[in-house]
PDB file of C-alpha atoms in Angstrom:
ATOM      1  CA  UNK A1348      10.956 -18.594  40.398  1.00  0.00           C
ATOM      2  CA  UNK A1349      12.562 -15.337  41.532  1.00  0.00           C
ATOM      3  CA  UNK A1350      11.223 -11.900  40.723  1.00  0.00           C
ATOM      4  CA  UNK A1351      14.357 -11.290  38.662  1.00  0.00           C
ATOM      5  CA  UNK A1352      13.722 -14.432  36.619  1.00  0.00           C
ATOM      6  CA  UNK A1353      10.094 -13.490  36.053  1.00  0.00           C
ATOM      7  CA  UNK A1354      11.115 -10.020  34.911  1.00  0.00           C
ATOM      8  CA  UNK A1355      13.594 -11.539  32.464  1.00  0.00           C
ATOM      9  CA  UNK A1356      10.929 -13.788  30.952  1.00  0.00           C
ATOM     10  CA  UNK A1357       8.464 -10.907  30.618  1.00  0.00           C
ATOM     11  CA  UNK A1358      11.143  -8.809  28.950  1.00  0.00           C
ATOM     12  CA  UNK A1359      11.852 -11.634  26.522  1.00  0.00           C
ATOM     13  CA  UNK A1360       8.143 -12.001  25.724  1.00  0.00           C
ATOM     14  CA  UNK A1361       7.895  -8.277  25.033  1.00  0.00           C
ATOM     15  CA  UNK A1362      10.957  -8.413  22.797  1.00  0.00           C
ATOM     16  CA  UNK A1363       9.452 -11.308  20.868  1.00  0.00           C
ATOM     17  CA  UNK A1364       6.208  -9.369  20.377  1.00  0.00           C
ATOM     18  CA  UNK A1365       8.103  -6.324  19.094  1.00  0.00           C
ATOM     19  CA  UNK A1366      10.111  -8.445  16.659  1.00  0.00           C
ATOM     20  CA  UNK A1367       6.949 -10.210  15.482  1.00  0.00           C
ATOM     21  CA  UNK A1368       5.273  -6.843  14.919  1.00  0.00           C
ATOM     22  CA  UNK A1369       8.189  -5.511  12.893  1.00  0.00           C
ATOM     23  CA  UNK A1370       8.462  -8.645  10.771  1.00  0.00           C
ATOM     24  CA  UNK A1371       4.700  -8.955  10.286  1.00  0.00           C
ATOM     25  CA  UNK A1372       4.376  -5.315   9.277  1.00  0.00           C
ATOM     26  CA  UNK A1373       7.149  -5.638   6.692  1.00  0.00           C
ATOM     27  CA  UNK A1374       5.734  -8.833   5.195  1.00  0.00           C
ATOM     28  CA  UNK A1375       2.165  -7.525   5.061  1.00  0.00           C
ATOM     29  CA  UNK A1376       3.322  -4.272   3.488  1.00  0.00           C
ATOM     30  CA  UNK A1377       5.295  -6.166   0.842  1.00  0.00           C
ATOM     31  CA  UNK A1378       2.337  -8.463   0.122  1.00  0.00           C
ATOM     32  CA  UNK A1379      -0.061  -5.561  -0.381  1.00  0.00           C
ATOM     33  CA  UNK A1380       2.560  -3.602  -2.299  1.00  0.00           C
ATOM     34  CA  UNK A1381       3.013  -6.461  -4.751  1.00  0.00           C
ATOM     35  CA  UNK A1382      -0.762  -6.719  -5.107  1.00  0.00           C
ATOM     36  CA  UNK A1383      -1.021  -3.013  -5.895  1.00  0.00           C
ATOM     37  CA  UNK A1384       1.842  -3.212  -8.372  1.00  0.00           C
ATOM     38  CA  UNK A1385       0.095  -6.133 -10.099  1.00  0.00           C
ATOM     39  CA  UNK A1386      -3.081  -4.040 -10.412  1.00  0.00           C
ATOM     40  CA  UNK A1387      -1.094  -1.162 -11.886  1.00  0.00           C
ATOM     41  CA  UNK A1388       0.708  -3.461 -14.342  1.00  0.00           C
ATOM     42  CA  UNK A1389      -2.535  -5.069 -15.506  1.00  0.00           C
ATOM     43  CA  UNK A1390      -3.934  -1.613 -16.238  1.00  0.00           C
ATOM     44  CA  UNK A1391      -0.705  -0.704 -17.989  1.00  0.00           C
ATOM     45  CA  UNK A1392      -1.020  -3.528 -20.514  1.00  0.00           C
ATOM     46  CA  UNK A1393      -4.766  -3.093 -21.108  1.00  0.00           C
ATOM     47  CA  UNK A1394      -4.686   0.570 -22.116  1.00  0.00           C
ATOM     48  CA  UNK A1395      -2.998   1.520 -25.434  1.00  0.00           C
ATOM     49  CA  UNK A1396      -0.142   3.987 -25.105  1.00  0.00           C
ATOM     50  CA  UNK A1397      -1.409   5.814 -28.200  1.00  0.00           C
ATOM     51  CA  UNK A1398      -4.661   6.685 -26.414  1.00  0.00           C
ATOM     52  CA  UNK A1399      -2.703   8.614 -23.785  1.00  0.00           C
ATOM     53  CA  UNK A1400      -1.030  10.659 -26.510  1.00  0.00           C
ATOM     54  CA  UNK A1401      -4.492  11.524 -27.824  1.00  0.00           C
ATOM     55  CA  UNK A1402      -5.698  12.548 -24.358  1.00  0.00           C
ATOM     56  CA  UNK A1403      -2.567  14.622 -23.701  1.00  0.00           C
ATOM     57  CA  UNK A1404      -2.873  16.460 -27.037  1.00  0.00           C
ATOM     58  CA  UNK A1405      -6.631  16.711 -27.551  1.00  0.00           C
ATOM     59  CA  UNK A1406      -7.953  16.758 -24.000  1.00  0.00           C
ATOM     60  CA  UNK A1407     -10.585  14.818 -22.098  1.00  0.00           C
ATOM     61  CA  UNK A1408     -13.515  15.364 -24.443  1.00  0.00           C
ATOM     62  CA  UNK A1409     -12.283  12.476 -26.563  1.00  0.00           C
ATOM     63  CA  UNK A1410     -13.232   8.870 -27.150  1.00  0.00           C
ATOM     64  CA  UNK A1411      -9.743   7.906 -25.936  1.00  0.00           C
ATOM     65  CA  UNK A1412     -10.411   9.463 -22.518  1.00  0.00           C
ATOM     66  CA  UNK A1413     -13.809   7.788 -22.210  1.00  0.00           C
ATOM     67  CA  UNK A1414     -12.390   4.383 -23.145  1.00  0.00           C
ATOM     68  CA  UNK A1415      -9.422   4.717 -20.766  1.00  0.00           C
ATOM     69  CA  UNK A1416     -11.649   5.784 -17.894  1.00  0.00           C
ATOM     70  CA  UNK A1417     -14.042   2.896 -18.498  1.00  0.00           C
ATOM     71  CA  UNK A1418     -11.095   0.473 -18.541  1.00  0.00           C
ATOM     72  CA  UNK A1419      -9.756   1.872 -15.263  1.00  0.00           C
ATOM     73  CA  UNK A1420     -13.214   1.749 -13.697  1.00  0.00           C
ATOM     74  CA  UNK A1421     -13.665  -1.910 -14.591  1.00  0.00           C
ATOM     75  CA  UNK A1422     -10.238  -2.797 -13.265  1.00  0.00           C
ATOM     76  CA  UNK A1423     -10.941  -0.779 -10.142  1.00  0.00           C
ATOM     77  CA  UNK A1424     -14.141  -2.712  -9.454  1.00  0.00           C
ATOM     78  CA  UNK A1425     -12.582  -6.115 -10.175  1.00  0.00           C
ATOM     79  CA  UNK A1426      -9.783  -5.386  -7.716  1.00  0.00           C
ATOM     80  CA  UNK A1427     -12.034  -4.392  -4.825  1.00  0.00           C
ATOM     81  CA  UNK A1428     -12.750  -0.750  -5.519  1.00  0.00           C
ATOM     82  CA  UNK A1429     -15.923  -0.933  -3.451  1.00  0.00           C
ATOM     83  CA  UNK A1430     -13.990  -1.690  -0.284  1.00  0.00           C
ATOM     84  CA  UNK A1431     -13.127   0.935   2.330  1.00  0.00           C
ATOM     85  CA  UNK A1432      -9.358   0.483   2.083  1.00  0.00           C
ATOM     86  CA  UNK A1433      -9.327   0.987  -1.690  1.00  0.00           C
ATOM     87  CA  UNK A1434     -10.772   4.481  -1.833  1.00  0.00           C
ATOM     88  CA  UNK A1435      -8.080   6.273  -3.820  1.00  0.00           C
ATOM     89  CA  UNK A1436      -8.927   4.891  -7.242  1.00  0.00           C
ATOM     90  CA  UNK A1437      -6.596   4.197 -10.147  1.00  0.00           C
ATOM     91  CA  UNK A1438      -5.043   7.058 -12.077  1.00  0.00           C
ATOM     92  CA  UNK A1439      -2.912   7.538 -15.175  1.00  0.00           C
ATOM     93  CA  UNK A1440      -0.345  10.309 -14.964  1.00  0.00           C
ATOM     94  CA  UNK A1441       2.262  11.742 -17.324  1.00  0.00           C
ATOM     95  CA  UNK A1442       5.415  13.744 -16.716  1.00  0.00           C
ATOM     96  CA  UNK A1443       6.764  16.458 -18.977  1.00  0.00           C
ATOM     97  CA  UNK A1444       9.908  14.371 -19.562  1.00  0.00           C
ATOM     98  CA  UNK A1445      11.589  11.106 -18.528  1.00  0.00           C
ATOM     99  CA  UNK A1446      13.247  12.924 -15.609  1.00  0.00           C
ATOM    100  CA  UNK A1447      10.140  14.710 -14.333  1.00  0.00           C
ATOM    101  CA  UNK A1448       9.423  14.651 -10.619  1.00  0.00           C
ATOM    102  CA  UNK A1449       5.919  16.108 -11.064  1.00  0.00           C
ATOM    103  CA  UNK A1450       3.185  14.418 -13.102  1.00  0.00           C
ATOM    104  CA  UNK A1451      -0.171  15.660 -14.329  1.00  0.00           C
ATOM    105  CA  UNK A1452      -3.300  13.528 -14.222  1.00  0.00           C
ATOM    106  CA  UNK A1453      -4.620  12.307 -17.568  1.00  0.00           C
ATOM    107  CA  UNK A1454      -7.322   9.872 -16.433  1.00  0.00           C
ATOM    108  CA  UNK A1455      -8.753   8.768 -13.101  1.00  0.00           C
ATOM    109  CA  UNK A1456     -11.137   5.915 -12.418  1.00  0.00           C
ATOM    110  CA  UNK A1457     -13.456   8.053 -10.274  1.00  0.00           C
ATOM    111  CA  UNK A1458     -13.007  11.539 -11.770  1.00  0.00           C
ATOM    112  CA  UNK A1459     -15.186  12.655 -14.650  1.00  0.00           C
ATOM    113  CA  UNK A1460     -13.855  15.015 -17.316  1.00  0.00           C
ATOM    114  CA  UNK A1461     -13.784  18.605 -16.102  1.00  0.00           C
ATOM    115  CA  UNK A1462     -13.410  17.823 -12.396  1.00  0.00           C
ATOM    116  CA  UNK A1463     -11.087  20.193 -10.536  1.00  0.00           C
ATOM    117  CA  UNK A1464      -8.898  17.340  -9.278  1.00  0.00           C
ATOM    118  CA  UNK A1465      -7.307  17.186 -12.724  1.00  0.00           C
ATOM    119  CA  UNK A1466      -5.720  20.559 -12.011  1.00  0.00           C
ATOM    120  CA  UNK A1467      -3.571  19.006  -9.272  1.00  0.00           C
ATOM    121  CA  UNK A1468      -0.292  17.155  -9.797  1.00  0.00           C
ATOM    122  CA  UNK A1469       1.016  13.825  -8.583  1.00  0.00           C
ATOM    123  CA  UNK A1470       4.409  13.956  -6.881  1.00  0.00           C
ATOM    124  CA  UNK A1471       5.812  10.494  -6.132  1.00  0.00           C
ATOM    125  CA  UNK A1472       8.054   9.717  -3.197  1.00  0.00           C
ATOM    126  CA  UNK A1473      11.765   9.495  -4.052  1.00  0.00           C
ATOM    127  CA  UNK A1474      11.764   5.668  -3.967  1.00  0.00           C
ATOM    128  CA  UNK A1475       8.835   5.471  -6.387  1.00  0.00           C
ATOM    129  CA  UNK A1476      10.281   8.253  -8.537  1.00  0.00           C
ATOM    130  CA  UNK A1477      13.307   6.040  -9.165  1.00  0.00           C
ATOM    131  CA  UNK A1478      11.095   3.265 -10.525  1.00  0.00           C
ATOM    132  CA  UNK A1479       9.219   5.649 -12.835  1.00  0.00           C
ATOM    133  CA  UNK A1480      12.482   6.958 -14.240  1.00  0.00           C
ATOM    134  CA  UNK A1481      13.588   3.368 -14.784  1.00  0.00           C
ATOM    135  CA  UNK A1482      10.233   2.680 -16.521  1.00  0.00           C
ATOM    136  CA  UNK A1483       9.385  -0.270 -14.323  1.00  0.00           C
ATOM    137  CA  UNK A1484       6.699  -1.151 -11.801  1.00  0.00           C
ATOM    138  CA  UNK A1485       7.269  -0.566  -8.116  1.00  0.00           C
ATOM    139  CA  UNK A1486       5.658   0.270  -4.802  1.00  0.00           C
ATOM    140  CA  UNK A1487       6.411   2.232  -1.671  1.00  0.00           C
ATOM    141  CA  UNK A1488       6.642   1.079   1.910  1.00  0.00           C
ATOM    142  CA  UNK A1489       3.839   2.225   4.184  1.00  0.00           C
ATOM    143  CA  UNK A1490       3.986   5.983   4.685  1.00  0.00           C
ATOM    144  CA  UNK A1491       1.735   8.669   6.112  1.00  0.00           C
ATOM    145  CA  UNK A1492      -0.105  11.274   4.064  1.00  0.00           C
ATOM    146  CA  UNK A1493      -2.537  13.712   5.658  1.00  0.00           C
ATOM    147  CA  UNK A1494      -2.668  11.523   8.749  1.00  0.00           C
ATOM    148  CA  UNK A1495      -3.465   8.324   6.810  1.00  0.00           C
ATOM    149  CA  UNK A1496      -1.077   5.382   6.437  1.00  0.00           C
ATOM    150  CA  UNK A1497      -0.958   4.366   2.768  1.00  0.00           C
ATOM    151  CA  UNK A1498       0.879   2.331   0.140  1.00  0.00           C
ATOM    152  CA  UNK A1499       1.315   3.518  -3.445  1.00  0.00           C
ATOM    153  CA  UNK A1500       2.276   1.534  -6.549  1.00  0.00           C
ATOM    154  CA  UNK A1501       3.012   2.624 -10.104  1.00  0.00           C
ATOM    155  CA  UNK A1502       3.616   0.885 -13.435  1.00  0.00           C
ATOM    156  CA  UNK A1503       4.475   2.288 -16.872  1.00  0.00           C
ATOM    157  CA  UNK A1504       2.378   2.234 -20.021  1.00  0.00           C
ATOM    158  CA  UNK A1505       5.035   1.761 -22.694  1.00  0.00           C
ATOM    159  CA  UNK A1506       5.061   2.618 -26.367  1.00  0.00           C
ATOM    160  CA  UNK A1507       6.491   0.204 -28.909  1.00  0.00           C
ATOM    161  CA  UNK A1508       9.838   2.029 -28.800  1.00  0.00           C
ATOM    162  CA  UNK A1509      10.076   1.491 -25.038  1.00  0.00           C
ATOM    163  CA  UNK A1510       9.309   5.067 -24.014  1.00  0.00           C
ATOM    164  CA  UNK A1511       6.696   5.717 -21.343  1.00  0.00           C
ATOM    165  CA  UNK A1512       3.418   7.263 -22.479  1.00  0.00           C
ATOM    166  CA  UNK A1513       2.327   7.497 -18.856  1.00  0.00           C
ATOM    167  CA  UNK A1514       2.152   5.668 -15.554  1.00  0.00           C
ATOM    168  CA  UNK A1515      -0.683   3.883 -13.791  1.00  0.00           C
ATOM    169  CA  UNK A1516      -0.838   4.853 -10.114  1.00  0.00           C
ATOM    170  CA  UNK A1517      -2.928   3.193  -7.436  1.00  0.00           C
ATOM    171  CA  UNK A1518      -2.966   3.753  -3.688  1.00  0.00           C
ATOM    172  CA  UNK A1519      -4.144   1.636  -0.779  1.00  0.00           C
ATOM    173  CA  UNK A1520      -5.224   2.788   2.662  1.00  0.00           C
ATOM    174  CA  UNK A1521      -3.019   0.606   4.880  1.00  0.00           C
ATOM    175  CA  UNK A1522      -4.875   1.405   8.101  1.00  0.00           C
ATOM    176  CA  UNK A1523      -7.107  -1.672   7.964  1.00  0.00           C
ATOM    177  CA  UNK A1524      -4.456  -4.363   7.581  1.00  0.00           C
ATOM    178  CA  UNK A1525      -2.085  -2.627  10.023  1.00  0.00           C
ATOM    179  CA  UNK A1526      -4.848  -2.438  12.640  1.00  0.00           C
ATOM    180  CA  UNK A1527      -5.593  -6.143  12.115  1.00  0.00           C
ATOM    181  CA  UNK A1528      -1.914  -6.925  12.676  1.00  0.00           C
ATOM    182  CA  UNK A1529      -1.843  -4.868  15.879  1.00  0.00           C
ATOM    183  CA  UNK A1530      -4.931  -6.703  17.159  1.00  0.00           C
ATOM    184  CA  UNK A1531      -3.303 -10.083  16.481  1.00  0.00           C
ATOM    185  CA  UNK A1532      -0.128  -9.038  18.300  1.00  0.00           C
ATOM    186  CA  UNK A1533      -2.080  -7.755  21.294  1.00  0.00           C
ATOM    187  CA  UNK A1534      -4.028 -11.020  21.496  1.00  0.00           C
ATOM    188  CA  UNK A1535      -0.813 -13.024  21.254  1.00  0.00           C
ATOM    189  CA  UNK A1536       0.826 -10.919  23.974  1.00  0.00           C
ATOM    190  CA  UNK A1537      -2.231 -11.229  26.223  1.00  0.00           C
ATOM    191  CA  UNK A1538      -2.317 -15.018  25.831  1.00  0.00           C
ATOM    192  CA  UNK A1539       1.417 -15.269  26.504  1.00  0.00           C
ATOM    193  CA  UNK A1540       1.132 -13.196  29.682  1.00  0.00           C
ATOM    194  CA  UNK A1541      -1.883 -15.218  30.798  1.00  0.00           C
ATOM    195  CA  UNK A1542       0.010 -18.469  30.303  1.00  0.00           C
ATOM    196  CA  UNK A1543       2.955 -17.014  32.205  1.00  0.00           C
ATOM    197  CA  UNK A1544       0.711 -15.820  35.035  1.00  0.00           C
ATOM    198  CA  UNK A1545      -0.681 -19.348  35.374  1.00  0.00           C
ATOM    199  CA  UNK A1546       2.701 -21.044  35.084  1.00  0.00           C
ATOM    200  CA  UNK A1547       4.439 -19.005  37.807  1.00  0.00           C
ATOM    201  CA  UNK A1548       2.183 -19.878  40.756  1.00  0.00           C
ATOM    202  CA  UNK A1549       1.867 -23.439  39.463  1.00  0.00           C
ATOM    203  CA  UNK A1550       5.634 -23.875  39.396  1.00  0.00           C
ATOM    204  CA  UNK A1551       5.903 -22.410  42.914  1.00  0.00           C
ATOM    205  CA  UNK A1552       3.204 -24.766  44.203  1.00  0.00           C
ATOM    206  CA  UNK A1553       4.855 -27.797  42.597  1.00  0.00           C
ATOM    207  CA  UNK A1554       8.205 -26.768  43.980  1.00  0.00           C
ATOM    208  CA  UNK A1555       6.834 -26.620  47.467  1.00  0.00           C
ATOM    209  CA  UNK A1556       5.103 -29.969  47.100  1.00  0.00           C
ATOM    210  CA  UNK A1557       8.298 -31.652  45.948  1.00  0.00           C
ATOM    211  CA  UNK A1558      10.532 -30.064  48.564  1.00  0.00           C
TER     212      UNK A1558
END
């Protein structure tokens, strides 16, 4: 085998690894995005829309807030809220109108009433903003926020007339599953190069024996 031929094979192996990484990343992101969206939708159907109206009008010192927070906390725990990559909790947000691009927090699974975090706003990415305006569930691709790679999903809590009383938002730290994917690709590449390194001298030795 010539040096040129060996270089071509190595280049092909590297190209295969890159393609596998891109495909694996997309599929894993979609899988986790669908999981997050399912969590958000399940919260959306378990919490009455009317309770959000009560919280928005009467504040967080209400039975409606307590009940909604308990419901989110239970759902959070059931869906792995004790794990490192699910550290962002589940929130319910509301915009000032159907075309709002900024949402205020009504309830959060890990924030008690009166915590300063409720003074902040949630601003969805443009792709997720489209789904909120369409009043349907959706999720983002992996993106980076404050140096952390994350996925975010949202689902509406609808009133009987079809209007949105609010949106359930949940976020996943994607670092863990992306690192696992990178490790698998590196192992695959290492094994491929090892097999190639064994095959080249073996083929040369066999060629000399047969000549």
